[in-house]
Each structure stands twice: as structure tokens, then as C-alpha cells.
């Protein structure tokens, strides 16, 4: 009996190690697919949100903070010559950062800082220092989304904008919601939250929210995608 338990524990340890090893690549492929499906929507989304940024100097380089390295699919939408700070709780996706910059031909971007820290406490990011904060498919995996949203608001300058795009618990489609609840234990840190409520709970002075459905059967659990932007006056 003890031998069986020992073998079982060893197998589980090996499986966990293997999953952790390949997880970044798997997540990268999935999110690359999702972002490519959202490409046309994101073009208009970023264009609209960026037009709402208020700055005293239109020629000044924008200060951008992105939460999560992810697959780097947002770089292509950033204004030219922007200064970009990236905050992530882990550096396991770091190899994809350079790859994304090259793939999207964004060598003009100045990656000024990479901060390894939880988004709930951005201690290395000054208050009122960012023109733009971006987070996509991030809030589902943080420990306390209210603290993250408060931090996003804190670091934004007056006139700054936060752009977000997050997958949500489907509160309208019961079969999909049951599927999301079923697979939740297998999704690691990822939680299925009602993102409309989550994003409206932030401190932003104005919030614009829209909804999108990723056209796929295999990744149907990711729908709906709630996206939009928040403004700090």
C-alpha cells in the first residue's frame, strides 16, 4: 500500500512538473488564437480609447503600462515611440516578449521597465505617471481584482485611459456557464467572473463597456469577451 502511494505521488509530481513546463507555450498558443480572432475589433477599440486620452502636449511620447506580458499581441496597437512599462507576477512569458516585438515590427517602442510584482500592489509604479494602462485577459487570474482596478486608477494621470479586454462568466447562456463552472478547477489561477460587474466596480470616472463573442466552438468557454475602457478625469 505504501509503495503504491509513493508511486502515485511520484507520478503526480512528474505530471505537475511537465504541465508547468509546457503551460506557457500552451497558453501562448491559445491566447494568440483568441487575439487574432479579435484583431479587427481591437483596431477600432484601441483607436476609440486612445482618442479619449487628454494630454497637454500632443507630441509627447505616451507612457504606457501593460499588466501581464502574455503573448505581446497588444504591442501592434500602441502609439509610435511610446515608453512601455510591463508589470507581471512572473517572468515565465518573458521569452515571448522579444519575439512579439519582432513579429509586430515594433522596435520603435521603448520597453523602459519590466516589473515583476503582483498587480494588487504596484509599488514600483508612481501615482499619476501613466497616460495609458492596458490589461487583456488578466483580471480573471489576479487575487483581488478590486485592488488591481484601484491601482490602475492610481497610476493613471488625469486625462488618462485604461483599456481592457477580459473573458467573462456567461450570465446569459446557462450551458456555457455550467461548462465554465465545470472546467474552473482545471484552469489554474483563472477564475470565471462576471466582468461587466467587475469592470464597473473600479474607480474610473467614466466606463465604456462592450461585448464580443469569439467565433470558435473549441474555445467557446472563453465567451463572452467584455471589453472597453475607463477614464480618469
mmCIF file with all atom_site columns, C-alpha atoms in Angstrom:
data_model
loop_
_atom_site.group_PDB
_atom_site.id
_atom_site.type_symbol
_atom_site.label_atom_id
_atom_site.label_alt_id
_atom_site.label_comp_id
_atom_site.label_asym_id
_atom_site.label_entity_id
_atom_site.label_seq_id
_atom_site.pdbx_PDB_ins_code
_atom_site.Cartn_x
_atom_site.Cartn_y
_atom_site.Cartn_z
_atom_site.occupancy
_atom_site.B_iso_or_equiv
_atom_site.pdbx_formal_charge
_atom_site.auth_seq_id
_atom_site.auth_comp_id
_atom_site.auth_asym_id
_atom_site.auth_atom_id
_atom_site.pdbx_PDB_model_num
ATOM 1   C CA . UNK A 1 1   ? 0.000   0.000  0.000   1.00 0.00 ? 1   UNK A CA 1
ATOM 2   C CA . UNK A 1 2   ? 2.734   2.441  0.943   1.00 0.00 ? 2   UNK A CA 1
ATOM 3   C CA . UNK A 1 3   ? 4.620   1.570  -2.255  1.00 0.00 ? 3   UNK A CA 1
ATOM 4   C CA . UNK A 1 4   ? 1.507   2.312  -4.333  1.00 0.00 ? 4   UNK A CA 1
ATOM 5   C CA . UNK A 1 5   ? 1.000   5.671  -2.603  1.00 0.00 ? 5   UNK A CA 1
ATOM 6   C CA . UNK A 1 6   ? 4.661   6.529  -3.174  1.00 0.00 ? 6   UNK A CA 1
ATOM 7   C CA . UNK A 1 7   ? 4.425   5.705  -6.870  1.00 0.00 ? 7   UNK A CA 1
ATOM 8   C CA . UNK A 1 8   ? 1.194   7.717  -7.173  1.00 0.00 ? 8   UNK A CA 1
ATOM 9   C CA . UNK A 1 9   ? 2.792   10.758 -5.519  1.00 0.00 ? 9   UNK A CA 1
ATOM 10  C CA . UNK A 1 10  ? 5.818   10.455 -7.822  1.00 0.00 ? 10  UNK A CA 1
ATOM 11  C CA . UNK A 1 11  ? 3.564   10.294 -10.899 1.00 0.00 ? 11  UNK A CA 1
ATOM 12  C CA . UNK A 1 12  ? 1.616   13.358 -9.761  1.00 0.00 ? 12  UNK A CA 1
ATOM 13  C CA . UNK A 1 13  ? 4.831   15.300 -9.120  1.00 0.00 ? 13  UNK A CA 1
ATOM 14  C CA . UNK A 1 14  ? 6.117   14.410 -12.604 1.00 0.00 ? 14  UNK A CA 1
ATOM 15  C CA . UNK A 1 15  ? 2.797   15.357 -14.222 1.00 0.00 ? 15  UNK A CA 1
ATOM 16  C CA . UNK A 1 16  ? 2.731   18.675 -12.363 1.00 0.00 ? 16  UNK A CA 1
ATOM 17  C CA . UNK A 1 17  ? 6.311   19.420 -13.422 1.00 0.00 ? 17  UNK A CA 1
ATOM 18  C CA . UNK A 1 18  ? 5.509   18.564 -17.053 1.00 0.00 ? 18  UNK A CA 1
ATOM 19  C CA . UNK A 1 19  ? 2.368   20.701 -17.087 1.00 0.00 ? 19  UNK A CA 1
ATOM 20  C CA . UNK A 1 20  ? 4.231   23.657 -15.558 1.00 0.00 ? 20  UNK A CA 1
ATOM 21  C CA . UNK A 1 21  ? 6.964   23.262 -18.178 1.00 0.00 ? 21  UNK A CA 1
ATOM 22  C CA . UNK A 1 22  ? 4.618   23.323 -21.159 1.00 0.00 ? 22  UNK A CA 1
ATOM 23  C CA . UNK A 1 23  ? 1.912   25.629 -19.778 1.00 0.00 ? 23  UNK A CA 1
ATOM 24  C CA . UNK A 1 24  ? 3.446   28.909 -21.038 1.00 0.00 ? 24  UNK A CA 1
ATOM 25  C CA . UNK A 1 25  ? 3.611   27.544 -24.601 1.00 0.00 ? 25  UNK A CA 1
ATOM 26  C CA . UNK A 1 26  ? 0.047   26.212 -24.412 1.00 0.00 ? 26  UNK A CA 1
ATOM 27  C CA . UNK A 1 27  ? -1.327  29.481 -23.005 1.00 0.00 ? 27  UNK A CA 1
ATOM 28  C CA . UNK A 1 28  ? 0.649   31.424 -25.620 1.00 0.00 ? 28  UNK A CA 1
ATOM 29  C CA . UNK A 1 29  ? -0.900  29.443 -28.488 1.00 0.00 ? 29  UNK A CA 1
ATOM 30  C CA . UNK A 1 30  ? -4.421  29.724 -27.125 1.00 0.00 ? 30  UNK A CA 1
ATOM 31  C CA . UNK A 1 31  ? -4.194  33.462 -26.475 1.00 0.00 ? 31  UNK A CA 1
ATOM 32  C CA . UNK A 1 32  ? -2.543  34.111 -29.848 1.00 0.00 ? 32  UNK A CA 1
ATOM 33  C CA . UNK A 1 33  ? -5.556  32.458 -31.475 1.00 0.00 ? 33  UNK A CA 1
ATOM 34  C CA . UNK A 1 34  ? -8.018  34.465 -29.385 1.00 0.00 ? 34  UNK A CA 1
ATOM 35  C CA . UNK A 1 35  ? -6.247  37.766 -30.056 1.00 0.00 ? 35  UNK A CA 1
ATOM 36  C CA . UNK A 1 36  ? -6.096  37.068 -33.803 1.00 0.00 ? 36  UNK A CA 1
ATOM 37  C CA . UNK A 1 37  ? -9.850  36.432 -33.742 1.00 0.00 ? 37  UNK A CA 1
ATOM 38  C CA . UNK A 1 38  ? -10.306 39.802 -32.041 1.00 0.00 ? 38  UNK A CA 1
ATOM 39  C CA . UNK A 1 39  ? -7.913  41.704 -34.337 1.00 0.00 ? 39  UNK A CA 1
ATOM 40  C CA . UNK A 1 40  ? -10.453 43.802 -36.240 1.00 0.00 ? 40  UNK A CA 1
ATOM 41  C CA . UNK A 1 41  ? -12.359 44.632 -33.078 1.00 0.00 ? 41  UNK A CA 1
ATOM 42  C CA . UNK A 1 42  ? -9.151  45.609 -31.280 1.00 0.00 ? 42  UNK A CA 1
ATOM 43  C CA . UNK A 1 43  ? -8.135  48.038 -34.041 1.00 0.00 ? 43  UNK A CA 1
ATOM 44  C CA . UNK A 1 44  ? -11.302 50.058 -33.561 1.00 0.00 ? 44  UNK A CA 1
ATOM 45  C CA . UNK A 1 45  ? -11.271 49.545 -29.801 1.00 0.00 ? 45  UNK A CA 1
ATOM 46  C CA . UNK A 1 46  ? -7.760  50.953 -29.327 1.00 0.00 ? 46  UNK A CA 1
ATOM 47  C CA . UNK A 1 47  ? -8.411  53.767 -31.811 1.00 0.00 ? 47  UNK A CA 1
ATOM 48  C CA . UNK A 1 48  ? -11.506 54.898 -29.924 1.00 0.00 ? 48  UNK A CA 1
ATOM 49  C CA . UNK A 1 49  ? -9.943  54.594 -26.472 1.00 0.00 ? 49  UNK A CA 1
ATOM 50  C CA . UNK A 1 50  ? -6.684  56.316 -27.464 1.00 0.00 ? 50  UNK A CA 1
ATOM 51  C CA . UNK A 1 51  ? -8.666  59.258 -28.836 1.00 0.00 ? 51  UNK A CA 1
ATOM 52  C CA . UNK A 1 52  ? -10.023 59.853 -25.326 1.00 0.00 ? 52  UNK A CA 1
ATOM 53  C CA . UNK A 1 53  ? -6.583  60.455 -23.779 1.00 0.00 ? 53  UNK A CA 1
ATOM 54  C CA . UNK A 1 54  ? -6.096  64.089 -22.800 1.00 0.00 ? 54  UNK A CA 1
ATOM 55  C CA . UNK A 1 55  ? -2.575  65.471 -22.741 1.00 0.00 ? 55  UNK A CA 1
ATOM 56  C CA . UNK A 1 56  ? -1.131  68.982 -22.718 1.00 0.00 ? 56  UNK A CA 1
ATOM 57  C CA . UNK A 1 57  ? 1.476   68.033 -25.318 1.00 0.00 ? 57  UNK A CA 1
ATOM 58  C CA . UNK A 1 58  ? 0.278   66.001 -28.318 1.00 0.00 ? 58  UNK A CA 1
ATOM 59  C CA . UNK A 1 59  ? 3.885   65.430 -29.427 1.00 0.00 ? 59  UNK A CA 1
ATOM 60  C CA . UNK A 1 60  ? 4.970   63.931 -26.124 1.00 0.00 ? 60  UNK A CA 1
ATOM 61  C CA . UNK A 1 61  ? 5.683   60.198 -26.004 1.00 0.00 ? 61  UNK A CA 1
ATOM 62  C CA . UNK A 1 62  ? 2.933   58.354 -24.204 1.00 0.00 ? 62  UNK A CA 1
ATOM 63  C CA . UNK A 1 63  ? 3.706   56.475 -21.009 1.00 0.00 ? 63  UNK A CA 1
ATOM 64  C CA . UNK A 1 64  ? 2.041   53.052 -21.206 1.00 0.00 ? 64  UNK A CA 1
ATOM 65  C CA . UNK A 1 65  ? 1.695   50.379 -18.541 1.00 0.00 ? 65  UNK A CA 1
ATOM 66  C CA . UNK A 1 66  ? 0.652   46.895 -19.604 1.00 0.00 ? 66  UNK A CA 1
ATOM 67  C CA . UNK A 1 67  ? -0.325  44.332 -16.997 1.00 0.00 ? 67  UNK A CA 1
ATOM 68  C CA . UNK A 1 68  ? 0.944   40.897 -17.957 1.00 0.00 ? 68  UNK A CA 1
ATOM 69  C CA . UNK A 1 69  ? 3.480   40.026 -20.641 1.00 0.00 ? 69  UNK A CA 1
ATOM 70  C CA . UNK A 1 70  ? 1.141   37.457 -22.133 1.00 0.00 ? 70  UNK A CA 1
ATOM 71  C CA . UNK A 1 71  ? 1.695   36.864 -25.832 1.00 0.00 ? 71  UNK A CA 1
ATOM 72  C CA . UNK A 1 72  ? 2.510   40.508 -26.588 1.00 0.00 ? 72  UNK A CA 1
ATOM 73  C CA . UNK A 1 73  ? -0.397  40.853 -29.010 1.00 0.00 ? 73  UNK A CA 1
ATOM 74  C CA . UNK A 1 74  ? -1.206  44.392 -27.876 1.00 0.00 ? 74  UNK A CA 1
ATOM 75  C CA . UNK A 1 75  ? 2.083   45.968 -28.991 1.00 0.00 ? 75  UNK A CA 1
ATOM 76  C CA . UNK A 1 76  ? 0.869   46.441 -32.559 1.00 0.00 ? 76  UNK A CA 1
ATOM 77  C CA . UNK A 1 77  ? -1.825  48.835 -31.314 1.00 0.00 ? 77  UNK A CA 1
ATOM 78  C CA . UNK A 1 78  ? 0.402   51.078 -29.191 1.00 0.00 ? 78  UNK A CA 1
ATOM 79  C CA . UNK A 1 79  ? 1.153   54.586 -30.497 1.00 0.00 ? 79  UNK A CA 1
ATOM 80  C CA . UNK A 1 80  ? 4.522   55.019 -32.175 1.00 0.00 ? 80  UNK A CA 1
ATOM 81  C CA . UNK A 1 81  ? 7.583   55.653 -29.986 1.00 0.00 ? 81  UNK A CA 1
ATOM 82  C CA . UNK A 1 82  ? 5.710   55.078 -26.725 1.00 0.00 ? 82  UNK A CA 1
ATOM 83  C CA . UNK A 1 83  ? 7.507   54.305 -23.478 1.00 0.00 ? 83  UNK A CA 1
ATOM 84  C CA . UNK A 1 84  ? 6.209   50.955 -22.242 1.00 0.00 ? 84  UNK A CA 1
ATOM 85  C CA . UNK A 1 85  ? 6.362   49.558 -18.718 1.00 0.00 ? 85  UNK A CA 1
ATOM 86  C CA . UNK A 1 86  ? 5.327   45.938 -18.239 1.00 0.00 ? 86  UNK A CA 1
ATOM 87  C CA . UNK A 1 87  ? 4.220   44.514 -14.910 1.00 0.00 ? 87  UNK A CA 1
ATOM 88  C CA . UNK A 1 88  ? 3.807   40.772 -14.432 1.00 0.00 ? 88  UNK A CA 1
ATOM 89  C CA . UNK A 1 89  ? 3.697   38.469 -11.424 1.00 0.00 ? 89  UNK A CA 1
ATOM 90  C CA . UNK A 1 90  ? 6.036   36.044 -13.213 1.00 0.00 ? 90  UNK A CA 1
ATOM 91  C CA . UNK A 1 91  ? 8.730   36.112 -15.881 1.00 0.00 ? 91  UNK A CA 1
ATOM 92  C CA . UNK A 1 92  ? 7.814   32.748 -17.484 1.00 0.00 ? 92  UNK A CA 1
ATOM 93  C CA . UNK A 1 93  ? 6.389   34.522 -20.537 1.00 0.00 ? 93  UNK A CA 1
ATOM 94  C CA . UNK A 1 94  ? 9.454   36.733 -20.960 1.00 0.00 ? 94  UNK A CA 1
ATOM 95  C CA . UNK A 1 95  ? 10.838  34.766 -23.969 1.00 0.00 ? 95  UNK A CA 1
ATOM 96  C CA . UNK A 1 96  ? 7.723   35.714 -25.925 1.00 0.00 ? 96  UNK A CA 1
ATOM 97  C CA . UNK A 1 97  ? 8.265   39.427 -25.323 1.00 0.00 ? 97  UNK A CA 1
ATOM 98  C CA . UNK A 1 98  ? 11.169  39.869 -27.762 1.00 0.00 ? 98  UNK A CA 1
ATOM 99  C CA . UNK A 1 99  ? 9.510   37.511 -30.235 1.00 0.00 ? 99  UNK A CA 1
ATOM 100 C CA . UNK A 1 100 ? 6.341   39.617 -30.225 1.00 0.00 ? 100 UNK A CA 1
ATOM 101 C CA . UNK A 1 101 ? 8.208   42.896 -30.702 1.00 0.00 ? 101 UNK A CA 1
ATOM 102 C CA . UNK A 1 102 ? 9.982   41.465 -33.744 1.00 0.00 ? 102 UNK A CA 1
ATOM 103 C CA . UNK A 1 103 ? 6.859   39.819 -35.155 1.00 0.00 ? 103 UNK A CA 1
ATOM 104 C CA . UNK A 1 104 ? 4.873   43.038 -34.894 1.00 0.00 ? 104 UNK A CA 1
ATOM 105 C CA . UNK A 1 105 ? 7.791   45.169 -36.088 1.00 0.00 ? 105 UNK A CA 1
ATOM 106 C CA . UNK A 1 106 ? 7.599   47.421 -33.024 1.00 0.00 ? 106 UNK A CA 1
ATOM 107 C CA . UNK A 1 107 ? 11.269  48.138 -32.465 1.00 0.00 ? 107 UNK A CA 1
ATOM 108 C CA . UNK A 1 108 ? 10.216  51.778 -32.100 1.00 0.00 ? 108 UNK A CA 1
ATOM 109 C CA . UNK A 1 109 ? 8.681   51.024 -28.712 1.00 0.00 ? 109 UNK A CA 1
ATOM 110 C CA . UNK A 1 110 ? 10.865  51.731 -25.711 1.00 0.00 ? 110 UNK A CA 1
ATOM 111 C CA . UNK A 1 111 ? 10.377  48.943 -23.168 1.00 0.00 ? 111 UNK A CA 1
ATOM 112 C CA . UNK A 1 112 ? 11.554  51.144 -20.334 1.00 0.00 ? 112 UNK A CA 1
ATOM 113 C CA . UNK A 1 113 ? 10.909  48.800 -17.423 1.00 0.00 ? 113 UNK A CA 1
ATOM 114 C CA . UNK A 1 114 ? 9.866   45.251 -16.587 1.00 0.00 ? 114 UNK A CA 1
ATOM 115 C CA . UNK A 1 115 ? 8.456   44.961 -13.079 1.00 0.00 ? 115 UNK A CA 1
ATOM 116 C CA . UNK A 1 116 ? 7.948   41.525 -11.528 1.00 0.00 ? 116 UNK A CA 1
ATOM 117 C CA . UNK A 1 117 ? 5.242   42.111 -8.960  1.00 0.00 ? 117 UNK A CA 1
ATOM 118 C CA . UNK A 1 118 ? 1.573   41.460 -8.249  1.00 0.00 ? 118 UNK A CA 1
ATOM 119 C CA . UNK A 1 119 ? -0.829  43.942 -9.826  1.00 0.00 ? 119 UNK A CA 1
ATOM 120 C CA . UNK A 1 120 ? -2.604  44.365 -6.486  1.00 0.00 ? 120 UNK A CA 1
ATOM 121 C CA . UNK A 1 121 ? 0.336   46.443 -5.247  1.00 0.00 ? 121 UNK A CA 1
ATOM 122 C CA . UNK A 1 122 ? 2.261   48.272 -7.972  1.00 0.00 ? 122 UNK A CA 1
ATOM 123 C CA . UNK A 1 123 ? 4.766   49.709 -5.506  1.00 0.00 ? 123 UNK A CA 1
ATOM 124 C CA . UNK A 1 124 ? 7.317   50.412 -8.242  1.00 0.00 ? 124 UNK A CA 1
ATOM 125 C CA . UNK A 1 125 ? 4.865   52.427 -10.369 1.00 0.00 ? 125 UNK A CA 1
ATOM 126 C CA . UNK A 1 126 ? 4.411   56.059 -9.375  1.00 0.00 ? 126 UNK A CA 1
ATOM 127 C CA . UNK A 1 127 ? 0.973   57.584 -8.923  1.00 0.00 ? 127 UNK A CA 1
ATOM 128 C CA . UNK A 1 128 ? -0.268  59.765 -11.805 1.00 0.00 ? 128 UNK A CA 1
ATOM 129 C CA . UNK A 1 129 ? 2.549   58.580 -14.095 1.00 0.00 ? 129 UNK A CA 1
ATOM 130 C CA . UNK A 1 130 ? 0.777   56.722 -16.936 1.00 0.00 ? 130 UNK A CA 1
ATOM 131 C CA . UNK A 1 131 ? -1.209  58.001 -19.894 1.00 0.00 ? 131 UNK A CA 1
ATOM 132 C CA . UNK A 1 132 ? -2.475  54.542 -20.701 1.00 0.00 ? 132 UNK A CA 1
ATOM 133 C CA . UNK A 1 133 ? -2.941  51.310 -18.751 1.00 0.00 ? 133 UNK A CA 1
ATOM 134 C CA . UNK A 1 134 ? -3.691  48.123 -20.704 1.00 0.00 ? 134 UNK A CA 1
ATOM 135 C CA . UNK A 1 135 ? -4.824  44.746 -19.433 1.00 0.00 ? 135 UNK A CA 1
ATOM 136 C CA . UNK A 1 136 ? -6.243  41.940 -21.544 1.00 0.00 ? 136 UNK A CA 1
ATOM 137 C CA . UNK A 1 137 ? -7.338  38.548 -20.166 1.00 0.00 ? 137 UNK A CA 1
ATOM 138 C CA . UNK A 1 138 ? -5.654  39.373 -16.864 1.00 0.00 ? 138 UNK A CA 1
ATOM 139 C CA . UNK A 1 139 ? -8.265  40.162 -14.204 1.00 0.00 ? 139 UNK A CA 1
ATOM 140 C CA . UNK A 1 140 ? -9.527  36.579 -14.216 1.00 0.00 ? 140 UNK A CA 1
ATOM 141 C CA . UNK A 1 141 ? -6.301  35.376 -12.600 1.00 0.00 ? 141 UNK A CA 1
ATOM 142 C CA . UNK A 1 142 ? -5.493  38.050 -10.009 1.00 0.00 ? 142 UNK A CA 1
ATOM 143 C CA . UNK A 1 143 ? -6.042  37.560 -6.298  1.00 0.00 ? 143 UNK A CA 1
ATOM 144 C CA . UNK A 1 144 ? -8.067  40.739 -5.699  1.00 0.00 ? 144 UNK A CA 1
ATOM 145 C CA . UNK A 1 145 ? -9.481  42.497 -8.763  1.00 0.00 ? 145 UNK A CA 1
ATOM 146 C CA . UNK A 1 146 ? -10.715 45.483 -6.718  1.00 0.00 ? 146 UNK A CA 1
ATOM 147 C CA . UNK A 1 147 ? -7.171  46.256 -5.578  1.00 0.00 ? 147 UNK A CA 1
ATOM 148 C CA . UNK A 1 148 ? -5.898  45.879 -9.153  1.00 0.00 ? 148 UNK A CA 1
ATOM 149 C CA . UNK A 1 149 ? -8.512  48.289 -10.510 1.00 0.00 ? 149 UNK A CA 1
ATOM 150 C CA . UNK A 1 150 ? -7.720  50.769 -7.737  1.00 0.00 ? 150 UNK A CA 1
ATOM 151 C CA . UNK A 1 151 ? -4.022  50.543 -8.595  1.00 0.00 ? 151 UNK A CA 1
ATOM 152 C CA . UNK A 1 152 ? -4.756  51.090 -12.297 1.00 0.00 ? 152 UNK A CA 1
ATOM 153 C CA . UNK A 1 153 ? -6.671  54.238 -11.400 1.00 0.00 ? 153 UNK A CA 1
ATOM 154 C CA . UNK A 1 154 ? -3.919  55.415 -9.041  1.00 0.00 ? 154 UNK A CA 1
ATOM 155 C CA . UNK A 1 155 ? -1.103  55.210 -11.592 1.00 0.00 ? 155 UNK A CA 1
ATOM 156 C CA . UNK A 1 156 ? -3.107  56.901 -14.370 1.00 0.00 ? 156 UNK A CA 1
ATOM 157 C CA . UNK A 1 157 ? -2.572  60.582 -14.978 1.00 0.00 ? 157 UNK A CA 1
ATOM 158 C CA . UNK A 1 158 ? -5.531  62.922 -15.029 1.00 0.00 ? 158 UNK A CA 1
ATOM 159 C CA . UNK A 1 159 ? -6.894  62.535 -18.544 1.00 0.00 ? 159 UNK A CA 1
ATOM 160 C CA . UNK A 1 160 ? -5.500  59.015 -18.783 1.00 0.00 ? 160 UNK A CA 1
ATOM 161 C CA . UNK A 1 161 ? -7.311  55.950 -20.079 1.00 0.00 ? 161 UNK A CA 1
ATOM 162 C CA . UNK A 1 162 ? -7.327  52.266 -19.135 1.00 0.00 ? 162 UNK A CA 1
ATOM 163 C CA . UNK A 1 163 ? -8.021  49.833 -21.981 1.00 0.00 ? 163 UNK A CA 1
ATOM 164 C CA . UNK A 1 164 ? -9.269  46.384 -21.062 1.00 0.00 ? 164 UNK A CA 1
ATOM 165 C CA . UNK A 1 165 ? -10.470 43.181 -22.682 1.00 0.00 ? 165 UNK A CA 1
ATOM 166 C CA . UNK A 1 166 ? -11.447 40.288 -20.417 1.00 0.00 ? 166 UNK A CA 1
ATOM 167 C CA . UNK A 1 167 ? -13.258 36.971 -20.772 1.00 0.00 ? 167 UNK A CA 1
ATOM 168 C CA . UNK A 1 168 ? -16.334 36.660 -18.589 1.00 0.00 ? 168 UNK A CA 1
ATOM 169 C CA . UNK A 1 169 ? -18.632 34.272 -16.846 1.00 0.00 ? 169 UNK A CA 1
ATOM 170 C CA . UNK A 1 170 ? -21.619 33.904 -19.169 1.00 0.00 ? 170 UNK A CA 1
ATOM 171 C CA . UNK A 1 171 ? -24.567 35.098 -17.097 1.00 0.00 ? 171 UNK A CA 1
ATOM 172 C CA . UNK A 1 172 ? -26.990 34.727 -20.033 1.00 0.00 ? 172 UNK A CA 1
ATOM 173 C CA . UNK A 1 173 ? -26.112 31.323 -21.532 1.00 0.00 ? 173 UNK A CA 1
ATOM 174 C CA . UNK A 1 174 ? -26.738 28.564 -18.962 1.00 0.00 ? 174 UNK A CA 1
ATOM 175 C CA . UNK A 1 175 ? -24.985 25.664 -20.816 1.00 0.00 ? 175 UNK A CA 1
ATOM 176 C CA . UNK A 1 176 ? -21.833 27.752 -21.302 1.00 0.00 ? 176 UNK A CA 1
ATOM 177 C CA . UNK A 1 177 ? -21.920 28.930 -17.701 1.00 0.00 ? 177 UNK A CA 1
ATOM 178 C CA . UNK A 1 178 ? -22.165 25.320 -16.495 1.00 0.00 ? 178 UNK A CA 1
ATOM 179 C CA . UNK A 1 179 ? -19.206 24.425 -18.731 1.00 0.00 ? 179 UNK A CA 1
ATOM 180 C CA . UNK A 1 180 ? -17.199 27.298 -17.261 1.00 0.00 ? 180 UNK A CA 1
ATOM 181 C CA . UNK A 1 181 ? -18.014 26.162 -13.724 1.00 0.00 ? 181 UNK A CA 1
ATOM 182 C CA . UNK A 1 182 ? -17.047 22.589 -14.606 1.00 0.00 ? 182 UNK A CA 1
ATOM 183 C CA . UNK A 1 183 ? -13.618 23.372 -16.048 1.00 0.00 ? 183 UNK A CA 1
ATOM 184 C CA . UNK A 1 184 ? -12.777 26.041 -13.463 1.00 0.00 ? 184 UNK A CA 1
ATOM 185 C CA . UNK A 1 185 ? -10.721 23.665 -11.225 1.00 0.00 ? 185 UNK A CA 1
ATOM 186 C CA . UNK A 1 186 ? -8.527  22.781 -14.215 1.00 0.00 ? 186 UNK A CA 1
ATOM 187 C CA . UNK A 1 187 ? -7.759  26.386 -15.152 1.00 0.00 ? 187 UNK A CA 1
ATOM 188 C CA . UNK A 1 188 ? -5.141  27.185 -12.520 1.00 0.00 ? 188 UNK A CA 1
ATOM 189 C CA . UNK A 1 189 ? -5.373  30.791 -11.313 1.00 0.00 ? 189 UNK A CA 1
ATOM 190 C CA . UNK A 1 190 ? -8.018  31.616 -13.916 1.00 0.00 ? 190 UNK A CA 1
ATOM 191 C CA . UNK A 1 191 ? -11.455 32.353 -12.482 1.00 0.00 ? 191 UNK A CA 1
ATOM 192 C CA . UNK A 1 192 ? -14.686 32.938 -14.350 1.00 0.00 ? 192 UNK A CA 1
ATOM 193 C CA . UNK A 1 193 ? -16.067 36.263 -13.138 1.00 0.00 ? 193 UNK A CA 1
ATOM 194 C CA . UNK A 1 194 ? -18.934 38.483 -14.235 1.00 0.00 ? 194 UNK A CA 1
ATOM 195 C CA . UNK A 1 195 ? -16.627 41.004 -15.897 1.00 0.00 ? 195 UNK A CA 1
ATOM 196 C CA . UNK A 1 196 ? -19.316 43.586 -16.500 1.00 0.00 ? 196 UNK A CA 1
ATOM 197 C CA . UNK A 1 197 ? -19.775 43.884 -12.728 1.00 0.00 ? 197 UNK A CA 1
ATOM 198 C CA . UNK A 1 198 ? -16.035 43.639 -12.088 1.00 0.00 ? 198 UNK A CA 1
ATOM 199 C CA . UNK A 1 199 ? -15.069 46.417 -14.511 1.00 0.00 ? 199 UNK A CA 1
ATOM 200 C CA . UNK A 1 200 ? -17.900 48.668 -13.342 1.00 0.00 ? 200 UNK A CA 1
ATOM 201 C CA . UNK A 1 201 ? -16.636 48.307 -9.760  1.00 0.00 ? 201 UNK A CA 1
ATOM 202 C CA . UNK A 1 202 ? -13.471 50.310 -10.461 1.00 0.00 ? 202 UNK A CA 1
ATOM 203 C CA . UNK A 1 203 ? -12.850 53.954 -9.576  1.00 0.00 ? 203 UNK A CA 1
ATOM 204 C CA . UNK A 1 204 ? -12.973 55.288 -13.140 1.00 0.00 ? 204 UNK A CA 1
ATOM 205 C CA . UNK A 1 205 ? -14.929 58.493 -13.698 1.00 0.00 ? 205 UNK A CA 1
ATOM 206 C CA . UNK A 1 206 ? -16.355 57.093 -16.931 1.00 0.00 ? 206 UNK A CA 1
ATOM 207 C CA . UNK A 1 207 ? -16.574 53.496 -18.132 1.00 0.00 ? 207 UNK A CA 1
ATOM 208 C CA . UNK A 1 208 ? -17.435 52.333 -21.646 1.00 0.00 ? 208 UNK A CA 1
ATOM 209 C CA . UNK A 1 209 ? -18.217 48.612 -21.958 1.00 0.00 ? 209 UNK A CA 1
ATOM 210 C CA . UNK A 1 210 ? -18.959 46.417 -24.968 1.00 0.00 ? 210 UNK A CA 1
ATOM 211 C CA . UNK A 1 211 ? -19.318 42.682 -25.559 1.00 0.00 ? 211 UNK A CA 1
ATOM 212 C CA . UNK A 1 212 ? -17.823 40.344 -28.162 1.00 0.00 ? 212 UNK A CA 1
ATOM 213 C CA . UNK A 1 213 ? -18.182 36.648 -28.976 1.00 0.00 ? 213 UNK A CA 1
ATOM 214 C CA . UNK A 1 214 ? -15.114 34.772 -30.194 1.00 0.00 ? 214 UNK A CA 1
ATOM 215 C CA . UNK A 1 215 ? -16.210 32.658 -33.168 1.00 0.00 ? 215 UNK A CA 1
ATOM 216 C CA . UNK A 1 216 ? -14.986 29.231 -32.160 1.00 0.00 ? 216 UNK A CA 1
ATOM 217 C CA . UNK A 1 217 ? -16.501 26.022 -30.867 1.00 0.00 ? 217 UNK A CA 1
ATOM 218 C CA . UNK A 1 218 ? -13.369 24.615 -29.227 1.00 0.00 ? 218 UNK A CA 1
ATOM 219 C CA . UNK A 1 219 ? -12.784 27.713 -27.072 1.00 0.00 ? 219 UNK A CA 1
ATOM 220 C CA . UNK A 1 220 ? -16.450 28.525 -26.524 1.00 0.00 ? 220 UNK A CA 1
ATOM 221 C CA . UNK A 1 221 ? -15.794 28.654 -22.759 1.00 0.00 ? 221 UNK A CA 1
ATOM 222 C CA . UNK A 1 222 ? -13.939 31.960 -23.237 1.00 0.00 ? 222 UNK A CA 1
ATOM 223 C CA . UNK A 1 223 ? -17.136 33.761 -24.291 1.00 0.00 ? 223 UNK A CA 1
ATOM 224 C CA . UNK A 1 224 ? -18.355 36.343 -23.797 1.00 0.00 ? 224 UNK A CA 1
ATOM 225 C CA . UNK A 1 225 ? -15.450 38.781 -24.017 1.00 0.00 ? 225 UNK A CA 1
ATOM 226 C CA . UNK A 1 226 ? -16.187 42.071 -22.247 1.00 0.00 ? 226 UNK A CA 1
ATOM 227 C CA . UNK A 1 227 ? -14.056 44.959 -23.428 1.00 0.00 ? 227 UNK A CA 1
ATOM 228 C CA . UNK A 1 228 ? -13.918 48.729 -23.207 1.00 0.00 ? 228 UNK A CA 1
ATOM 229 C CA . UNK A 1 229 ? -12.073 51.489 -21.397 1.00 0.00 ? 229 UNK A CA 1
ATOM 230 C CA . UNK A 1 230 ? -12.132 53.563 -18.248 1.00 0.00 ? 230 UNK A CA 1
ATOM 231 C CA . UNK A 1 231 ? -11.279 57.257 -17.985 1.00 0.00 ? 231 UNK A CA 1
ATOM 232 C CA . UNK A 1 232 ? -9.680  59.207 -15.145 1.00 0.00 ? 232 UNK A CA 1
ATOM 233 C CA . UNK A 1 233 ? -10.691 62.872 -15.167 1.00 0.00 ? 233 UNK A CA 1
#
